[in-house]
């Protein structure tokens, strides 16, 4: 080894390797040398690359041809100075298009072109070429058929003739697609067990003879579908049928109401002449009045009386007598109050944690108590001891585990005006919230600023609130507008409103996989439908493409609403009826007075 160090060529090689390693290290760890006073100018002139998605426009004679197969958007990668790239991305004053003006019908592969870009920028397009299918355009007017599930209608109800408005629609598309249309279908989804007439705005679908959906444009895309559901009624006499009589007694049974009204299908009611009532006399030794339930025949939905009062008279009486006054003792009264208080506390606790992850933890606690009861009954000493130790520490554990829910409950309790009529009413808060929402919607709709706003109803949204950025702010139109201004940190995602406050922004909502959603609608609309499928929340969408306003709830969506339409819907869904304020002491006196009057 010493002999190598005596040779110049070996020293030159080692020096070269050391120089290479030193340069690589410095190049990878240093950010470059920038004059202290010129960092901003350096960043502005530095080269930058950004990729954005832009709509792909089509230049074609739309009166003669119909084009399918091309992507809705293409990706353009811009390269140039930082300032120029940033300005171009923000303004998007250029367009990507395909020119089909001189193309023939049939399948074509065409080049994507860009116009309006600064000549100092270089760009690449992905995909650079797209496949399109140019076909002759055809329009046709077709009737609308309605489909629904008859099994969803409650038993005993009559189904009338379904109707749609309008009854005919115009279908436009490629000639080959339009020629395959077998029917235009409005699929009316009925809630299970529905017992009233149902009316909804329904999306239309074009299907071929095999039930496959075709790619055509239907105008209008939705119709108003109505399904009449009615219930026939008929009055029938009661037929009392005593049983289990004592041979040593003589009975007289009389119904206080000798006839009842049955509701059901007309064909079923026509066959019923009287309604049998089984009167069980077993154990009845003295005259009394008893309630007997009415057993409904098959095909009858309901009856105007759930039970019938039967006056039973017994000829031979004995001394068996139940003293009802023993029920009204202070001990029984205190037990009833105890039960009511515990019932109310358990109910409020369930309502507090409903819709949160704490529900699973609560199930685990209930399971532990069930195990303790079973272990005590079976005298399992080891299991009983272990569960007792767990329960003894459970109070601290519950406080730690349910800390967010306990804090939220105490905050709600602190905000409740228990002993005064002061404070803003729920009606006034809801009216103010709708006004602020309207202010924001009007501003963003006119300027085509995309927005997604979800208002919590009965079902909790805590799991989705956890995905957003916490605000806990008052609801104002200005704040909502500022949140959804493009290229701001909170622009993407949804705003969730809970308890008349903006809980979070930039929250993630589940996307719907429904095939009923038109392809022209984007991610915001799918998220709005998705949250409405799993909760009862009301969600508002403002389209950044058209400025249209859409509202979703319970898996349904109303597209392109006018200001009057969405204000009417929001007021109906969010604003409770205004109640007259009554001092708490008067409410207590009224309840005691009503209770006393009922006792007398």
PDB file of C-alpha atoms in Angstrom, residues 46 138 181 270 295 365 370 426 438 470 504:
ATOM      1  CA  UNK A  46     -36.295  31.299 -12.145  1.00  0.00           C
ATOM      2  CA  UNK A 138     -80.183  13.257 -34.652  1.00  0.00           C
ATOM      3  CA  UNK A 181     -83.312   3.889 -27.809  1.00  0.00           C
ATOM      4  CA  UNK A 270    -115.284  -5.554  -0.179  1.00  0.00           C
ATOM      5  CA  UNK A 295    -106.650  -8.260  15.039  1.00  0.00           C
ATOM      6  CA  UNK A 365     -69.129  -0.265  28.243  1.00  0.00           C
ATOM      7  CA  UNK A 370     -73.859  -7.224  30.796  1.00  0.00           C
ATOM      8  CA  UNK A 426     -83.910  29.044  17.170  1.00  0.00           C
ATOM      9  CA  UNK A 438     -78.208  33.532   0.395  1.00  0.00           C
ATOM     10  CA  UNK A 470     -61.610  23.792  12.703  1.00  0.00           C
ATOM     11  CA  UNK A 504     -64.897  23.402   9.884  1.00  0.00           C
TER      12      UNK A 504
END
